[in-house]
mmCIF file with all atom_site columns, C-alpha atoms in Angstrom:
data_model
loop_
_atom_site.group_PDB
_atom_site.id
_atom_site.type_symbol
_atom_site.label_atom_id
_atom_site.label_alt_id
_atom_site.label_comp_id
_atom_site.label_asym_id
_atom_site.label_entity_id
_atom_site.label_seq_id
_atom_site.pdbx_PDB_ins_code
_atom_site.Cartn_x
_atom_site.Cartn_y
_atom_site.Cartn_z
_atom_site.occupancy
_atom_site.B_iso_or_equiv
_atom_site.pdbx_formal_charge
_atom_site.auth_seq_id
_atom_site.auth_comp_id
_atom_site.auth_asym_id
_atom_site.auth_atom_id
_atom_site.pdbx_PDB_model_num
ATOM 1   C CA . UNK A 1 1   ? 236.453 221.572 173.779 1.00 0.00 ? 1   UNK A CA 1
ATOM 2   C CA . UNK A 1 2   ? 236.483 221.917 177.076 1.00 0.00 ? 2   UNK A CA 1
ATOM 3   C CA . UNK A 1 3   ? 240.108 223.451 178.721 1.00 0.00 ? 3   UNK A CA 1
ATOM 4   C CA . UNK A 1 4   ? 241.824 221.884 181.510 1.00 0.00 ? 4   UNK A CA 1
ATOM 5   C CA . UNK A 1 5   ? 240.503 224.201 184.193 1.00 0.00 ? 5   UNK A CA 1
ATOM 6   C CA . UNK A 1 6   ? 236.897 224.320 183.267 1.00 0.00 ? 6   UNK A CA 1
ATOM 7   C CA . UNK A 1 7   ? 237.436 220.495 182.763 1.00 0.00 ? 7   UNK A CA 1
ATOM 8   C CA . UNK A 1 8   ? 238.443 220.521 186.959 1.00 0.00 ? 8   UNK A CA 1
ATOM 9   C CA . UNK A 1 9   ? 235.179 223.203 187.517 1.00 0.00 ? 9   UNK A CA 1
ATOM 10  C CA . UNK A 1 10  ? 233.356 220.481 186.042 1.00 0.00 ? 10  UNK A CA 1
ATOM 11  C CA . UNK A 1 11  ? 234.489 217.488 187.232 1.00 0.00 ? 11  UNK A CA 1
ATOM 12  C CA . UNK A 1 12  ? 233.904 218.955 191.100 1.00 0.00 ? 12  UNK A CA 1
ATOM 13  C CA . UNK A 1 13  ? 230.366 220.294 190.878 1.00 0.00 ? 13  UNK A CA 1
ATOM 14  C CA . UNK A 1 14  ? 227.125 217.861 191.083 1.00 0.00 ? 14  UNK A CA 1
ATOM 15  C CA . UNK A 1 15  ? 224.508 219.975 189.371 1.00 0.00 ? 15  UNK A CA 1
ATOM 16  C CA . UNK A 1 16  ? 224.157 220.966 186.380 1.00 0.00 ? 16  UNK A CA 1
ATOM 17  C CA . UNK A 1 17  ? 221.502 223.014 184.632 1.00 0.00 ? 17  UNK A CA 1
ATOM 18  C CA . UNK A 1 18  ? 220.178 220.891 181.012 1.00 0.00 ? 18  UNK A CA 1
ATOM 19  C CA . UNK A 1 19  ? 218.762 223.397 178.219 1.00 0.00 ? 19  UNK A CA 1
ATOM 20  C CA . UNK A 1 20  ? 216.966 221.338 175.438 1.00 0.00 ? 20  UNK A CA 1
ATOM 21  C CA . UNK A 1 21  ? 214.888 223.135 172.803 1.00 0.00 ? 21  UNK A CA 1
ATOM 22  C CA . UNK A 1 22  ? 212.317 221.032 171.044 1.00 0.00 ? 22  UNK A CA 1
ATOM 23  C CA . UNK A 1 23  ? 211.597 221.163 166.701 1.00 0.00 ? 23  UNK A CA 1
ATOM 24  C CA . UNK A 1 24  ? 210.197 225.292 167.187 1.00 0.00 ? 24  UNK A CA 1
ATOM 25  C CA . UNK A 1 25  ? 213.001 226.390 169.336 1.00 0.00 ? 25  UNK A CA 1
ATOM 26  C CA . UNK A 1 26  ? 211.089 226.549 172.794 1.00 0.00 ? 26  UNK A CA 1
ATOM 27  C CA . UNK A 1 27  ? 213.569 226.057 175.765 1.00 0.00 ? 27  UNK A CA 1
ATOM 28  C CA . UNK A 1 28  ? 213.165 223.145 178.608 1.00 0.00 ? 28  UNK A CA 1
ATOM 29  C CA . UNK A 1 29  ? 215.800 223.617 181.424 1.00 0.00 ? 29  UNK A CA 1
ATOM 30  C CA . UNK A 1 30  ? 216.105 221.248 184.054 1.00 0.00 ? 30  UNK A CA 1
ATOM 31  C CA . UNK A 1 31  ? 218.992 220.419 186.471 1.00 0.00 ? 31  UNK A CA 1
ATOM 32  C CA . UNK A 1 32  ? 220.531 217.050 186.324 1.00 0.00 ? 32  UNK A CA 1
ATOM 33  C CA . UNK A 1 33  ? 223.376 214.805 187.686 1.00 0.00 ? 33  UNK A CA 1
ATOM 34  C CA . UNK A 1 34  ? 225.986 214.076 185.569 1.00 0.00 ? 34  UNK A CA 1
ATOM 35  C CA . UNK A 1 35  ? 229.069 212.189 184.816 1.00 0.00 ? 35  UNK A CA 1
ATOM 36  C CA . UNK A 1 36  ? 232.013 213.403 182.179 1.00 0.00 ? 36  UNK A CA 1
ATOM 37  C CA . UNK A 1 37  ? 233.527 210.830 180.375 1.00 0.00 ? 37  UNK A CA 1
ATOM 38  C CA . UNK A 1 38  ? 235.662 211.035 177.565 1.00 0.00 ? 38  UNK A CA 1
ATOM 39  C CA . UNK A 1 39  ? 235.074 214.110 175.837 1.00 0.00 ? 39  UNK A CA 1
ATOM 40  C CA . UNK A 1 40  ? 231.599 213.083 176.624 1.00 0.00 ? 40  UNK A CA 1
ATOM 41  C CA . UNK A 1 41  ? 228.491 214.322 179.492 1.00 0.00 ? 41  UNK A CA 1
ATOM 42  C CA . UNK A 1 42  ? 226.661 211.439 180.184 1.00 0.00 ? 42  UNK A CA 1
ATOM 43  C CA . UNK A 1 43  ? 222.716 212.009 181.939 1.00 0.00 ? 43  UNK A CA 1
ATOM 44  C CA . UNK A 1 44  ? 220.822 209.210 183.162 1.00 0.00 ? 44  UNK A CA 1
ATOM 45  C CA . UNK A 1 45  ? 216.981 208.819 183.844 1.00 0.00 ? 45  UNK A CA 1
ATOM 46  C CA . UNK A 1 46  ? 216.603 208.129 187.059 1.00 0.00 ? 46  UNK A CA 1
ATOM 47  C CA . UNK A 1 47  ? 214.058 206.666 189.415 1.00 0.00 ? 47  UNK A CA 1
ATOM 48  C CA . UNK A 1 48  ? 213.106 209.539 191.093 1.00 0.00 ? 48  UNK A CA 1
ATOM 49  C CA . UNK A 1 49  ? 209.301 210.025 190.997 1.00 0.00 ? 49  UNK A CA 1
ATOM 50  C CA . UNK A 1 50  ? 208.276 210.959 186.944 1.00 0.00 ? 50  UNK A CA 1
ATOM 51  C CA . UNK A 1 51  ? 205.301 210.794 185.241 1.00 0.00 ? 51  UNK A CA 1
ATOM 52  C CA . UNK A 1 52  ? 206.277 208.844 182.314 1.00 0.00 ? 52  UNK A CA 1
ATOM 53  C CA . UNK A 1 53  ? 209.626 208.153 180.857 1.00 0.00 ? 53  UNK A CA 1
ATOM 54  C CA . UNK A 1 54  ? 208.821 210.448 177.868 1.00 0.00 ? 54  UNK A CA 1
ATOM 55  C CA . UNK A 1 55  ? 210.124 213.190 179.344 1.00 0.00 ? 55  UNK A CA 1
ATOM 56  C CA . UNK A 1 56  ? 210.169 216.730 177.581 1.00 0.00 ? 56  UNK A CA 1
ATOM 57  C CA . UNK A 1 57  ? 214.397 216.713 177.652 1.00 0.00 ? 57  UNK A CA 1
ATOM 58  C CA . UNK A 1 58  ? 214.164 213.079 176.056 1.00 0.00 ? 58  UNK A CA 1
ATOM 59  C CA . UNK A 1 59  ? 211.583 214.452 173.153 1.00 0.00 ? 59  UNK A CA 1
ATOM 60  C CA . UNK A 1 60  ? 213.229 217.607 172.736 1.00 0.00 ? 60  UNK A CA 1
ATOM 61  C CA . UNK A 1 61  ? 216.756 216.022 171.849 1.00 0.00 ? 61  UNK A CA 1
ATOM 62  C CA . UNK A 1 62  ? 214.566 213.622 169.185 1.00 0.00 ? 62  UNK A CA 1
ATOM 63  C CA . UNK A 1 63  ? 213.259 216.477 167.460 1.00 0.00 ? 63  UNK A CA 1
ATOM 64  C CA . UNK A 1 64  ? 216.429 218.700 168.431 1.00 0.00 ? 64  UNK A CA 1
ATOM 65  C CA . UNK A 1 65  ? 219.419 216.901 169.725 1.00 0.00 ? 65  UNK A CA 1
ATOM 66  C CA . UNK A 1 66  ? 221.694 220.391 169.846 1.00 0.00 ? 66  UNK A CA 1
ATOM 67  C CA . UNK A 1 67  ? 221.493 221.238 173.637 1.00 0.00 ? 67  UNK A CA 1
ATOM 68  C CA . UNK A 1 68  ? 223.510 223.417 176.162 1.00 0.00 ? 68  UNK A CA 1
ATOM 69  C CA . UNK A 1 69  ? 225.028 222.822 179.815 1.00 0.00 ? 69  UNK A CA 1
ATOM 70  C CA . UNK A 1 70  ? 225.824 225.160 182.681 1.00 0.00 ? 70  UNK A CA 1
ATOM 71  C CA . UNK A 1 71  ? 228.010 224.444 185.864 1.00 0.00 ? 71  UNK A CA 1
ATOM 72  C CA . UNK A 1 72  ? 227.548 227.249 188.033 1.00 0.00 ? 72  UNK A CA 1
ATOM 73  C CA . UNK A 1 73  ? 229.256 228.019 191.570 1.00 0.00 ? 73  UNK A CA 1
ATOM 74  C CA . UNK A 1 74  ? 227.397 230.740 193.379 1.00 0.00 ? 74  UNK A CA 1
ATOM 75  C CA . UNK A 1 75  ? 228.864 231.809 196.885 1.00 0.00 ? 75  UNK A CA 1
ATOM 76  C CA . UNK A 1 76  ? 228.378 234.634 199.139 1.00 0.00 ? 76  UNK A CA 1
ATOM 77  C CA . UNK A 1 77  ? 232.020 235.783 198.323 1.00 0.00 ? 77  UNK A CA 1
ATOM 78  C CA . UNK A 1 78  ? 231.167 236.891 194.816 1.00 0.00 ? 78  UNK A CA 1
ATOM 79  C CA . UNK A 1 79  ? 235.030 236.941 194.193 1.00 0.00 ? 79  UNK A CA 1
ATOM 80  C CA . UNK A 1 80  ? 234.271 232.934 193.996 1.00 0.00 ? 80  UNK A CA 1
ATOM 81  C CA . UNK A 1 81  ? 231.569 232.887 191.834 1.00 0.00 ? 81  UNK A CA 1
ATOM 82  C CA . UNK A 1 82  ? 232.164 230.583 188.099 1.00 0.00 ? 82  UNK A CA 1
ATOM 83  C CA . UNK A 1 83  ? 230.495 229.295 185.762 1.00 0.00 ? 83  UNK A CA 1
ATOM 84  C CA . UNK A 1 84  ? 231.035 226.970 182.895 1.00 0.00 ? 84  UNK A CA 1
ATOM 85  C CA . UNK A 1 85  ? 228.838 226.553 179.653 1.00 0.00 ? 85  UNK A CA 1
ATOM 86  C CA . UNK A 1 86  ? 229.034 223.625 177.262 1.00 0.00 ? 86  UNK A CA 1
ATOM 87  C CA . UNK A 1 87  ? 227.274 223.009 174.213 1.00 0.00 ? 87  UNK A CA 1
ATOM 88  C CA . UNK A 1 88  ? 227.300 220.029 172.637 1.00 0.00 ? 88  UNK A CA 1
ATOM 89  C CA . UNK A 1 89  ? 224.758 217.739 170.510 1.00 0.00 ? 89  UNK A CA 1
ATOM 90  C CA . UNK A 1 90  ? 222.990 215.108 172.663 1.00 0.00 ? 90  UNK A CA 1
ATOM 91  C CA . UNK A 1 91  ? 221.425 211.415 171.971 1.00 0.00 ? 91  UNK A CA 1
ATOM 92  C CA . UNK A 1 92  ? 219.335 208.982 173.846 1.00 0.00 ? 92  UNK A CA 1
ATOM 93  C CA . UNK A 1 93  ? 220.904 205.660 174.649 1.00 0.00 ? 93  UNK A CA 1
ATOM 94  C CA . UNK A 1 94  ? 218.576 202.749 175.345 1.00 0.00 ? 94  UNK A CA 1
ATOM 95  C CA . UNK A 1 95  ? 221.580 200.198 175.958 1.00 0.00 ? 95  UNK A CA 1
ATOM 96  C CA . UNK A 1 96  ? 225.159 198.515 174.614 1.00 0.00 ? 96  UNK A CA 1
ATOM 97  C CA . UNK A 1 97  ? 228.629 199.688 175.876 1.00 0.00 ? 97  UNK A CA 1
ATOM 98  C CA . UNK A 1 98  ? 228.207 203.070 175.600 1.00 0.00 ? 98  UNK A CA 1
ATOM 99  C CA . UNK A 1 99  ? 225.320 202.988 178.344 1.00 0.00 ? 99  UNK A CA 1
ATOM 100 C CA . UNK A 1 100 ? 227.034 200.117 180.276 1.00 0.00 ? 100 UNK A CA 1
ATOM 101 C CA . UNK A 1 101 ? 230.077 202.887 180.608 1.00 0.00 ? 101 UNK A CA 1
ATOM 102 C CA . UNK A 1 102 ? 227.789 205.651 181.664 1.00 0.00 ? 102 UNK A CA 1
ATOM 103 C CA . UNK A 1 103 ? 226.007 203.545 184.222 1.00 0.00 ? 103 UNK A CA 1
ATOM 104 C CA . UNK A 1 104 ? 229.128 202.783 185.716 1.00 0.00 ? 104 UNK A CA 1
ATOM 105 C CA . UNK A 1 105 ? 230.658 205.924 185.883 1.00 0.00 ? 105 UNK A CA 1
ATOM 106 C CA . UNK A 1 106 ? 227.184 207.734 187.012 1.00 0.00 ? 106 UNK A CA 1
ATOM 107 C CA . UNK A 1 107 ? 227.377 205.010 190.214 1.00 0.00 ? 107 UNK A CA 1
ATOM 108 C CA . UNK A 1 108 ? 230.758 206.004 190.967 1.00 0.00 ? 108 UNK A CA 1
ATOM 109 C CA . UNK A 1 109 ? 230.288 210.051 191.436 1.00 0.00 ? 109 UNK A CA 1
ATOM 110 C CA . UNK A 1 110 ? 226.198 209.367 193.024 1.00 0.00 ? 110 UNK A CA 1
ATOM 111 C CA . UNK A 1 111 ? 226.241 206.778 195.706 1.00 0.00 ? 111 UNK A CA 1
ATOM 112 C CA . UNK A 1 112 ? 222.549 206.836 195.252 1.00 0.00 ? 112 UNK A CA 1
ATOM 113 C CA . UNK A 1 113 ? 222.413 205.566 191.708 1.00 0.00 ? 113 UNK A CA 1
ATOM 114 C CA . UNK A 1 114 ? 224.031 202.564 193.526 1.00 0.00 ? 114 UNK A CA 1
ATOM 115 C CA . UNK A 1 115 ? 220.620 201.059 194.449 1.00 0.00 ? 115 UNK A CA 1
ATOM 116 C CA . UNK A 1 116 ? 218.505 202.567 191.342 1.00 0.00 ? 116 UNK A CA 1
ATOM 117 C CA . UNK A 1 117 ? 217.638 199.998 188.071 1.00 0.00 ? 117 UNK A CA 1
ATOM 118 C CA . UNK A 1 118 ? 219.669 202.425 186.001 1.00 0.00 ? 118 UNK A CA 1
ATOM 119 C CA . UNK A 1 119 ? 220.147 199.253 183.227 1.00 0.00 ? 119 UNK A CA 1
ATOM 120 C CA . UNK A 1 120 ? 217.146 199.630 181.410 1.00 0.00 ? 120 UNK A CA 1
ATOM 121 C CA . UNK A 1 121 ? 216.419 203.317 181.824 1.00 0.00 ? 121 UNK A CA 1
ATOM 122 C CA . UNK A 1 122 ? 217.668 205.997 179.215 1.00 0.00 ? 122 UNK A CA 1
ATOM 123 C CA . UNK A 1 123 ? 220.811 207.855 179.350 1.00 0.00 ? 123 UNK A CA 1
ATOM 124 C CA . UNK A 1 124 ? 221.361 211.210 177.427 1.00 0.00 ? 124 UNK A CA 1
ATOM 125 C CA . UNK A 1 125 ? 225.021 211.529 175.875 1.00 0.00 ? 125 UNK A CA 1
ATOM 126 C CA . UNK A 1 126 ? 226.183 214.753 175.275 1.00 0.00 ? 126 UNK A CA 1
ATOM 127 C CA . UNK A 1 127 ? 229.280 215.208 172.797 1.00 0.00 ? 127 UNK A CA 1
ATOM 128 C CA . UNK A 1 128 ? 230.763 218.414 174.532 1.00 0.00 ? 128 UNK A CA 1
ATOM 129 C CA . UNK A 1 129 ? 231.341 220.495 171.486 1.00 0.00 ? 129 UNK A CA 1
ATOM 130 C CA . UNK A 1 130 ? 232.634 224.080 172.334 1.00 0.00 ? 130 UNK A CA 1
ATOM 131 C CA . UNK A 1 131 ? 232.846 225.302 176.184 1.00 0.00 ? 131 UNK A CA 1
ATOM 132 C CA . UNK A 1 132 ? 233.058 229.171 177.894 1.00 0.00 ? 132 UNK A CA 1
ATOM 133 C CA . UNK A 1 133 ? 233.191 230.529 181.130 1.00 0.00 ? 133 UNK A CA 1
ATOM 134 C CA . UNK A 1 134 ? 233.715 233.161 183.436 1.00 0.00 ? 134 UNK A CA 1
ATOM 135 C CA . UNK A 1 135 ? 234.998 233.544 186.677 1.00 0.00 ? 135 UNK A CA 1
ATOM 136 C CA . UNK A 1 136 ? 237.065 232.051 189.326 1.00 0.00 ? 136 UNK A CA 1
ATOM 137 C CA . UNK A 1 137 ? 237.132 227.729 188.419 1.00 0.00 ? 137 UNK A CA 1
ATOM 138 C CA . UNK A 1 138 ? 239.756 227.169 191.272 1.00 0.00 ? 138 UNK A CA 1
#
């Protein structure tokens, strides 16, 4: 679980960095927006320009839903920089409360989710499992 101040590191960054592994073990890292929630990371599928909406993190957590997190500050004052790592096992949700929640709380933190037709787009859910990190999290 995550401890109260990597919790705060978390909660204040925008970015994160999304490791997926599909059914052989190859890695797929992408950065993403996210939302924490309840002992929960919540991911949605945006509108931004894709190709399809099979994307490689969405197939990779079918065949392999164990998947990994990092929150990274990097500054010039290296006495700043922090990280945080979470892993956690992830799912796809199509719809129901759970992705009514995440919606929600993805539109409050990203004012441009506001305008985006989040409803019937995926959302990954990541149950945060075991955290570390390193560095300053102030």
């Amino acid at each position: 679980m995550l401890s109260p101040s990597e919790l705060h590191f978390i909660q204040h960054q925008r970015v994160a960095h999304l490791a997926t592994a599909d059914a052989a073990g190859r890695p797929h890292v992408v950065p993403v927006c996210f939302a924490y929630l309840d002992g929960r990371i919540y991911v949605a599928i945006d509108e931004k320009p894709k190709r399809s909406l099979r994307l490689k993190r969405l197939r990779n957590i079918e065949e392999n839903p164990q998947v990994s997190l990092v929150f990274d500050r990097y500054v010039e004052d290296w006495s700043r920089l922090a990280w945080v790592m979470v892993h956690g096992t992830a799912a796809v949700v199509l719809n129901g409360p759970e992705h009514e929640r995440a919606v929600a709380v993805l539109r409050e933190k990203y004012l441009q989710y506001q305008s985006m037709a989040l409803e019937g787009r995926p959302v990954i859910s990541i149950s945060v499992e075991r955290a570390s990190s390193w560095g300053d999290l102030t």
